[in-house]
Structures are given as C-alpha cells and as structure tokens.
Coordinates of C-alpha atoms and ligand atoms in Angstrom, one line a residue:
X8 CA -8.5 -29.7 9.9
X9 CA -5.0 -26.9 9.9
X10 CA -4.1 -25.2 6.6
X11 CA -1.9 -27.2 4.5
X12 CA 0.4 -24.1 3.7
X13 CA 2.8 -27.1 1.7
X14 CA 0.4 -26.2 -1.3
X15 CA 1.3 -22.4 -1.0
X16 CA 4.7 -23.2 -0.5
X17 CA 4.9 -25.3 -3.6
X18 CA 3.5 -22.3 -5.5
X19 CA 6.4 -19.9 -4.3
X20 CA 9.1 -22.6 -4.7
X21 CA 9.0 -22.2 -8.3
X22 CA 12.3 -21.5 -9.4
X23 CA 11.7 -20.6 -13.0
X24 CA 9.3 -17.8 -14.2
X25 CA 8.9 -20.2 -17.0
X26 CA 7.3 -22.3 -15.1
X27 CA 5.2 -19.8 -12.9
X28 CA 2.0 -20.6 -11.6
X29 CA -0.9 -19.1 -9.4
X30 CA -1.0 -19.6 -5.5
X31 CA -3.8 -22.4 -4.7
X32 CA -7.3 -20.6 -4.8
X33 CA -8.0 -21.3 -1.1
X34 CA -4.6 -19.0 -0.2
X35 CA -7.4 -15.9 -0.6
X36 CA -9.9 -17.4 1.4
X37 CA -8.6 -18.7 4.5
X38 CA -8.3 -17.1 7.9
X39 CA -5.1 -19.1 9.2
X40 CA -3.3 -18.0 5.7
X41 CA -4.6 -14.6 6.6
X42 CA -3.3 -14.8 10.5
X43 CA -0.1 -15.8 9.4
X44 CA 0.3 -12.7 6.5
X45 CA -0.7 -10.7 9.1
X46 CA 2.2 -11.9 11.7
X47 CA 4.8 -11.8 9.3
X48 CA 4.0 -10.1 6.0
X49 CA 1.5 -6.9 7.2
X50 CA 3.2 -6.4 10.9
X51 CA 6.7 -7.8 9.7
X52 CA 6.8 -4.8 6.6
X53 CA 6.3 -1.2 5.9
X54 CA 3.2 -0.2 5.3
X55 CA 2.0 2.7 3.7
X56 CA -0.4 5.0 5.3
X57 CA -0.6 8.5 3.5
X58 CA 1.2 11.5 1.8
X59 CA 3.4 13.4 3.4
X60 CA 1.6 16.8 2.4
X61 CA -1.4 15.6 4.0
X62 CA 0.1 16.9 7.4
X63 CA 0.6 20.1 5.7
X64 CA 1.5 22.3 9.2
X65 CA 2.6 21.6 12.6
X66 CA -0.8 20.1 14.7
X67 CA -1.6 18.2 11.9
X68 CA -3.0 14.7 12.0
X69 CA -4.0 12.6 10.0
X70 CA -6.1 8.8 11.6
X71 CA -5.7 5.6 9.8
X72 CA -6.9 2.0 10.8
X73 CA -4.3 -0.3 10.2
X74 CA -5.1 -4.1 10.5
X75 CA -7.6 -2.9 13.2
X76 CA -5.3 -1.0 14.8
X77 CA -6.1 3.0 15.7
X78 CA -3.1 4.8 14.4
X79 CA -2.6 8.9 13.8
X80 CA 0.2 10.6 12.0
X81 CA 1.1 13.6 13.6
X82 CA 3.2 16.0 12.5
X83 CA 4.4 18.5 15.8
X84 CA 5.2 22.0 17.0
X85 CA 8.9 20.9 15.5
X86 CA 8.2 19.5 12.4
X87 CA 8.7 16.0 13.5
X88 CA 6.0 13.5 12.1
X89 CA 5.2 10.3 14.4
X90 CA 3.1 7.4 13.5
X91 CA 1.0 7.2 17.3
X92 CA -2.1 4.8 18.6
X93 CA -4.7 6.6 19.0
X94 CA -5.8 4.5 21.8
X95 CA -5.7 6.7 25.4
X96 CA -3.2 5.5 27.9
X97 CA -5.8 5.8 30.4
X98 CA -8.7 3.2 29.7
X99 CA -7.9 2.9 25.8
X100 CA -11.1 5.1 24.1
X101 CA -9.6 6.4 20.8
X102 CA -9.0 10.2 21.0
X103 CA -9.5 11.1 17.7
X104 CA -10.8 10.3 14.4
X105 CA -10.5 11.6 11.0
X106 CA -8.1 14.9 9.9
X107 CA -7.4 18.0 10.7
X108 CA -4.8 20.4 13.4
X109 CA -4.8 20.5 16.8
X110 CA -2.6 22.3 19.8
X111 CA -3.4 18.8 21.8
X112 CA -5.1 15.1 21.1
X113 CA -7.7 15.5 23.7
X114 CA -9.7 12.1 24.8
X115 CA -13.3 12.6 24.6
X116 CA -13.3 10.5 27.3
X117 CA -12.2 12.0 31.1
X118 CA -10.0 14.7 29.0
X119 CA -6.4 13.3 28.8
X120 CA -4.9 15.5 26.9
X121 CA -1.8 14.6 24.6
X122 CA 1.0 16.5 22.5
X123 CA 1.2 15.7 19.2
X124 CA 4.5 14.3 19.7
X125 CA 2.4 11.4 22.1
X126 CA 3.8 12.6 25.7
X127 CA 0.8 12.9 28.2
X128 CA -0.2 16.5 28.5
X129 CA -2.5 16.7 31.3
X130 CA -4.8 14.5 32.9
X131 CA -7.3 16.0 35.1
X132 CA -7.3 14.9 38.8
X133 CA -4.9 12.8 38.9
X134 CA -2.5 14.2 41.0
X135 CA -4.6 12.5 43.7
X136 CA -3.2 9.1 42.8
X137 CA 0.3 8.6 44.8
X138 CA 3.4 8.1 42.4
X139 CA 1.3 9.0 38.6
X140 CA 4.1 10.6 36.6
X141 CA 2.5 11.2 33.1
X142 CA 5.8 10.5 31.9
X143 CA 5.2 6.9 32.1
X144 CA 1.5 7.4 30.2
X145 CA 2.6 9.1 26.9
X146 CA 0.4 7.4 23.5
X147 CA 2.8 4.3 22.3
X148 CA 4.9 5.3 19.4
X149 CA 4.7 3.1 16.4
X150 CA 8.0 2.8 13.8
X151 CA 7.9 4.7 10.6
X152 CA 10.2 5.8 7.9
X153 CA 9.3 8.8 4.7
X154 CA 9.7 7.1 1.5
X155 CA 9.5 9.9 -1.5
X156 CA 6.3 11.8 0.0
X157 CA 4.8 8.4 1.6
X158 CA 4.4 7.7 5.1
X159 CA 5.3 4.7 6.7
X160 CA 4.8 2.4 9.4
X161 CA 5.6 -0.7 10.8
X162 CA 3.8 -2.2 13.3
X163 CA 6.3 -5.0 14.7
X164 CA 9.6 -2.5 15.1
X165 CA 11.7 -5.2 13.7
X166 CA 11.5 -4.8 9.7
X167 CA 15.2 -3.7 8.1
X168 CA 14.8 0.1 7.3
X169 CA 13.1 0.8 4.2
X170 CA 15.0 3.0 2.5
X171 CA 17.5 -0.1 2.7
X172 CA 14.9 -2.2 1.5
X173 CA 14.0 0.3 -1.5
X174 CA 17.8 1.6 -2.4
X175 CA 17.9 -0.4 -6.0
X176 CA 13.9 1.7 -6.6
X177 CA 15.5 4.5 -6.3
X178 CA 17.1 5.5 -9.0
X179 CA 14.2 3.9 -10.8
X180 CA 11.9 6.7 -9.6
X181 CA 14.2 9.6 -9.4
X182 CA 13.5 11.0 -12.5
X183 CA 10.2 11.7 -12.1
X184 CA 10.7 13.9 -8.9
X185 CA 7.4 12.2 -8.0
X186 CA 7.8 12.9 -3.8
X187 CA 6.7 16.5 -5.1
X188 CA 3.6 15.3 -7.0
X189 CA 0.5 16.9 -5.6
X190 CA -2.9 15.3 -4.4
X191 CA -6.0 16.2 -6.8
X192 CA -8.0 13.5 -5.6
X193 CA -8.7 10.9 -3.3
X194 CA -11.0 8.8 -3.6
X195 CA -13.0 5.8 -1.6
X196 CA -14.3 2.7 -2.9
X197 CA -15.1 1.4 0.6
X198 CA -14.9 -2.6 1.5
X199 CA -14.2 -4.7 -1.3
X200 CA -15.1 -8.6 -1.0
X201 CA -11.8 -9.7 -2.6
X202 CA -8.4 -10.3 -0.8
X203 CA -5.6 -8.2 -1.0
X204 CA -3.8 -10.7 -2.9
X205 CA -6.3 -10.7 -5.5
X206 CA -5.6 -6.7 -5.7
X207 CA -1.9 -7.2 -6.1
X208 CA -2.3 -9.8 -8.5
X209 CA -4.9 -7.7 -10.8
X210 CA -2.3 -4.4 -10.4
X211 CA 1.2 -6.2 -11.1
X212 CA 0.7 -7.6 -14.9
X213 CA -0.9 -5.8 -18.1
X214 CA -1.9 -9.3 -19.7
X215 CA -5.8 -8.8 -19.1
X216 CA -5.6 -4.8 -21.1
X217 CA -6.5 -7.3 -23.8
X218 CA -9.8 -8.8 -21.5
X219 CA -11.4 -6.3 -19.2
X220 CA -8.9 -2.9 -20.9
X221 CA -9.5 -3.4 -24.1
X222 CA -11.8 -0.3 -25.2
X223 CA -10.0 2.2 -22.4
X224 CA -6.1 0.8 -22.5
X225 CA -5.3 -1.8 -24.8
X226 CA -4.9 0.1 -27.9
X227 CA -2.4 2.8 -26.7
X228 CA -1.4 0.5 -23.8
X229 CA -0.9 -3.0 -25.6
X230 CA -0.8 -6.3 -23.1
X231 CA 1.6 -7.5 -24.9
X232 CA 4.1 -4.7 -25.2
X233 CA 4.6 -4.6 -20.7
X234 CA 7.6 -6.0 -19.9
X235 CA 8.8 -6.3 -16.3
X236 CA 11.8 -4.4 -14.7
X237 CA 14.2 -4.1 -12.2
X238 CA 12.8 -6.6 -8.9
X239 CA 14.5 -6.6 -5.8
X240 CA 13.5 -8.8 -2.8
X241 CA 10.9 -6.4 -1.4
X242 CA 9.4 -4.5 -5.0
X243 CA 8.6 -5.6 -7.9
X244 CA 8.4 -2.7 -11.2
X245 CA 7.1 -3.1 -14.4
X246 CA 6.5 -0.7 -17.5
X247 CA 3.7 -0.7 -19.4
X248 CA 4.7 0.9 -23.3
X249 CA 2.9 2.9 -25.2
X250 CA 1.7 1.8 -28.6
X251 CA 4.2 3.1 -31.9
X252 CA 2.3 6.4 -33.3
X253 CA 0.5 7.4 -29.9
X254 CA 2.4 11.2 -28.4
X255 CA 3.4 12.1 -25.4
X256 CA 0.1 13.9 -24.3
X257 CA -1.6 15.5 -20.9
X258 CA -2.9 14.6 -18.9
X259 CA -0.8 10.9 -18.1
X260 CA 2.3 11.4 -20.3
X261 CA 2.9 14.9 -20.3
X262 CA 4.3 17.6 -19.0
X263 CA 6.8 15.6 -16.6
X264 CA 10.1 16.8 -15.1
X265 CA 13.4 18.1 -17.2
X266 CA 15.1 14.6 -15.1
X267 CA 13.2 12.4 -17.6
X268 CA 14.4 10.9 -20.7
X269 CA 11.9 11.2 -23.9
X270 CA 11.3 7.6 -23.5
X271 CA 9.9 7.8 -20.6
X272 CA 7.2 9.9 -22.3
X273 CA 6.1 6.7 -23.6
X274 CA 5.9 4.3 -20.8
X275 CA 3.9 4.2 -17.4
X276 CA 5.9 2.7 -14.7
X277 CA 3.3 0.4 -12.6
X278 CA 5.4 -0.7 -9.3
X279 CA 4.2 -2.9 -5.8
X280 CA 6.3 -1.9 -2.4
X281 CA 5.1 -4.8 -1.1
X282 CA 3.1 -5.9 0.5
X283 CA 0.5 -3.4 0.2
X284 CA 1.7 -0.2 -1.5
X285 CA 0.8 -0.2 -5.5
X286 CA 1.3 2.9 -7.8
X287 CA 1.3 3.8 -11.4
X288 CA 3.4 6.6 -12.2
X289 CA 4.0 8.9 -15.9
X290 CA 5.5 12.2 -16.6
X291 CA 1.9 14.0 -15.9
X292 CA 0.7 11.6 -12.9
X293 CA 1.0 8.9 -9.8
X294 CA -1.7 7.3 -8.9
X295 CA -1.7 5.0 -5.7
X296 CA -3.9 2.0 -4.1
X297 CA -4.5 1.9 -0.8
X298 CA -5.3 -1.3 0.0
X299 CA -6.1 -2.0 4.0
X300 CA -6.8 -5.7 4.5
X301 CA -9.5 -6.5 6.8
X302 CA -9.4 -9.9 6.6
X303 CA -9.1 -12.9 4.4
X304 CA -10.8 -12.4 1.2
X305 CA -11.5 -8.7 2.7
X306 CA -9.9 -5.5 1.8
X307 CA -10.9 -1.6 2.2
X308 CA -9.9 0.2 -0.7
X309 CA -8.5 4.1 -1.6
X310 CA -7.5 5.5 -5.1
X311 CA -5.5 8.6 -4.8
X312 CA -4.6 10.7 -8.1
X313 CA -1.8 12.6 -8.0
X314 CA -0.1 15.1 -10.4
X315 CA 3.4 15.9 -11.5
X316 CA 4.6 20.0 -10.5
X317 CA 5.0 20.4 -14.0
X318 CA 1.3 19.3 -15.0
X319 CA 0.0 21.3 -12.2
X320 CA 2.1 24.3 -13.4
X321 CA 0.4 24.2 -17.1
X322 CA -2.4 26.1 -18.3
X323 CA -6.1 24.1 -18.6
X324 CA -5.1 22.7 -15.2
X325 CA -9.1 22.2 -14.7
X326 CA -9.5 20.3 -17.8
X327 CA -6.2 18.4 -17.3
X328 CA -7.5 17.2 -14.1
X329 CA -10.8 16.6 -14.3
X330 CA -9.5 13.9 -17.2
X331 CA -7.0 12.2 -15.6
X332 CA -9.8 11.3 -12.8
X333 CA -12.0 10.6 -15.0
X334 CA -9.8 8.0 -16.8
X335 CA -8.0 6.6 -13.9
X336 CA -11.3 6.1 -12.3
X337 CA -13.2 4.6 -15.3
X338 CA -10.0 2.0 -15.8
X339 CA -10.2 1.2 -12.6
X340 CA -13.7 0.4 -12.3
X341 CA -13.2 -2.1 -14.6
X342 CA -10.7 -3.5 -12.9
X343 CA -13.0 -4.0 -9.9
X344 CA -15.3 -5.8 -12.1
X345 CA -12.6 -9.0 -12.5
X346 CA -11.4 -8.5 -8.6
X347 CA -14.9 -9.5 -7.4
X348 CA -15.8 -11.9 -10.0
X349 CA -12.7 -13.5 -9.4
X350 CA -12.9 -13.7 -5.4
X351 CA -16.5 -15.2 -5.9
X352 CA -14.9 -18.5 -7.5
X353 CA -12.7 -18.1 -5.2
X354 CA -15.2 -18.5 -2.5
X355 CA -17.1 -21.1 -4.2
X356 CA -14.5 -23.3 -3.8
X357 CA -12.9 -23.4 -7.3
X358 CA -9.6 -25.6 -7.0
X359 CA -6.8 -25.8 -9.1
X360 CA -3.7 -24.0 -9.4
X361 CA -3.5 -21.8 -13.0
X362 CA -0.3 -21.4 -14.9
X363 CA 0.8 -17.8 -16.0
X364 CA 2.1 -16.3 -18.9
X365 CA 5.2 -14.5 -19.6
X366 CA 3.4 -10.8 -18.8
X367 CA 2.7 -12.3 -15.2
X368 CA 6.5 -12.4 -14.2
X369 CA 5.7 -9.8 -11.4
X370 CA 3.2 -12.3 -9.9
X371 CA 5.9 -14.8 -9.5
X372 CA 8.0 -12.5 -7.8
X373 CA 5.3 -11.6 -5.6
X374 CA 5.0 -15.5 -5.2
X375 CA 8.4 -15.7 -4.2
X376 CA 8.2 -12.8 -1.6
X377 CA 5.0 -13.9 -0.1
X378 CA 6.9 -17.5 0.7
X379 CA 10.1 -15.9 2.0
X380 CA 8.2 -13.9 4.8
X381 CA 5.7 -16.4 5.4
X382 CA 8.6 -18.9 5.6
X383 CA 7.6 -21.2 3.3
X384 CA 10.8 -21.5 1.3
X385 CA 14.3 -23.4 1.7
X386 CA 16.4 -21.6 4.4
X387 CA 13.6 -19.2 5.9
X388 CA 11.7 -20.2 9.8
X389 CA 8.8 -22.0 9.0
X390 CA 5.2 -20.8 10.1
X391 CA 5.2 -23.4 12.6
X392 CA 7.9 -20.8 14.5
X393 CA 5.2 -18.2 14.9
X394 CA 5.3 -17.1 18.6
X395 CA 1.3 -17.2 18.7
X396 CA 2.1 -21.0 17.4
X397 CA -1.4 -21.0 16.1
X398 CA -0.2 -21.8 12.4
X399 CA 1.1 -25.1 11.6
X400 CA 2.0 -26.9 8.5
Ligands
FES27 S1 -10.0 6.8 28.7 FE1 -8.5 8.5 28.3 S2 -9.3 9.7 29.8 FE2 -9.8 8.2 30.3
FE2_28 FE1 -6.4 -3.2 -14.5

C-alpha cells in the first residue's frame, strides 16, 4: 500500500505554533518518505560538506559521500573551490578517497588523471581512439556555495542561491565572526540508527534539558529560559540563556569577538540551516553536526568542534580546548541515547501524533519547511508531480 502522505501533511499544515503537533511516527521510518525527501529536500537543498579551512592550500581535496553520491571538494591551482564527482568519466571508478593534496587526481583503474578543477589532464592510449577529445570528459561539477566558512553543495542545481536563502540569518550570526572560528576537534560517531529528522527534532529544542541533560546543562541553561529567535523559510534559530548569576567564562561563553554585545556572553545560539546543518554557537566556540542521511531511520554522524579566534589566542589553550571537547562530547552522548530510544519506539510500530510544547516551536517551523518542500501544503506542487513518479499521495 502506498504511504499515506496526508498524515504528514496534517502535522505540517497546523497553522499556529500553539496547536503544534509532532509528525506521525511512520514519517521517520518509511522508505517512500525517504525517497521523497531525497528528491525534494536533500537534492533540492543545500547540504554542508566541510569547512573551507579543510582545503588549506591549492591542490587540497576532501572526499565525502552524500546520499550515496561520491563527491570531492577541491581547491584548484588558482585557489578556486569546486565540488566534483569522484566517479571517473572513463568507467566510473572512484578517482580518490580521503583528504590530502595533489597536483592531479588520478584514477587508479586506467590512470586517467584530472586537474583539481575537474578537467581531464591525461588519458593513456586514448590518442588511438578516433574523435576522442579530452575536453568532453571532465569530471561532473556540482553547484556549490560558501557561507560563513562552510562549503555547501546543491545536488540538483536548481535551488535558489544559498546567500539569498540565508540573508536574514546573516545579521544574527555576523557579530560572532564565526566564519573565522577554527576546527580544534573532529569526531565520528559512525552509522546511527535513527532518522535525520529525529536528530533535527532533538537539536532544535532545549525542552529536554530537564531530561537527559538535567545533570549537565539544565542548571546553567534551563529549558524554560530558552526561546525562539528569528526564523526564515530556510533556517530557524533558538537561544539558550544562562540562568542568572552564571559568569561568562571560557571555554563556552568567552572569550569572543569584540563585535558581540554583553548579552551575547550569557546565551548560546542554536540554529538549523535546513535541511542538515545543525549548529551551536557561542562567543568562544561553535560545534556542528554533520548529518548524512543513509536511508529512513539511518544516518552517518559527525561532530566538529571549533573555537573562536579570541579563544584560540588566549592563554591556557590546551586546557580550555580539552574542557570544551569533553563537555560537548559528554552532552552529545546524552542526546544519542534518547535519539536511539525514540527511533526504537518508532520502529516498533508506535502510533499516535504527540503534542508539542511552547518550548518546541522550532520543530513546528521545521515541519512547515518540510511540508513546503514535500509539496504537502496548499499552494505547493504535490509529491505526486515528481518526475520519478514513485511517490503517490
Ligand atoms: S575507470 Fe578511471 S581510468 Fe578507467
Ligand atoms: Fe540535547
């Protein structure tokens, strides 16, 4: 029986945040929903791949698979950044893996070699193939954009410019200067058995500080002091405020950019750039979750931690850095336990749509976005109009 998208539509279409409800549990475990999300949310959206600093010099490359598509982010000899297919244009072998620097990317199968701008630089023996022109066999180039130090890809090439989508977010994040924050730790959490939407749901509310984070976060950043900030069609923000009396101390709340106000020293900005970039940002730190969906109810998960220029320049860096990494990873583990448990419940066939609290308004925003992208809201093209024709309502 085809998936009943009207159940998701009902949650996404709730007009007022006061009446907000969860998505139906089956939305987190359906291959049909995942296929629709792949076409209309992930491929049509902007997916973060890495930070620009991960391509430090001309000739740098960084490999990453997105939705099963092997990509490589490169910096060519003119310092231009590109996102290329890693599939050779001869017989599709992957031309590279991992990250590093190279003059050319050489396919290990028949040794065709490609410049870091994607052009085919060499192809042994092909001069004997009449009409063969190297110009016709460059690597596929994907559309990319850079925003605040993140390299994003748009797989289908049809998204509106990312800079336009995030214009209203710029004034909120710019005082931090987080484009210039630098990575101090990269962590891999492997394949996680929960849906990407479970991860977003968990990330975008502080209500659960009273639960899994009651020992770690709740005293200093109480659930009830969190509030929704600016929202847009392609992002949502939330602030997590310190309880009165807590100092603005390293490694989280200091030191930060001179452009920040005193008020910034006592709150963290939590935000999502839909669909997959999840960021926690403060004067001294920024960490981001890289969520790579593998299928319904499955993701590959990475967590990268950065520090602000001021934090990197202050004394006792090693100690502050260790403290920052430990605290973030400990808190993150508390989140993983609940995400896994929620997905187990979903997979067991639990039914019933839950009611959301006023502290979960960003989830309501997120579901509105999903409804728009999936064509489930009035005035948006329906899911059934997909070219693939596999999705029916
Ligand atoms: S598949 Fe790459 S050179 Fe043949
Ligand atoms: Fe959490």
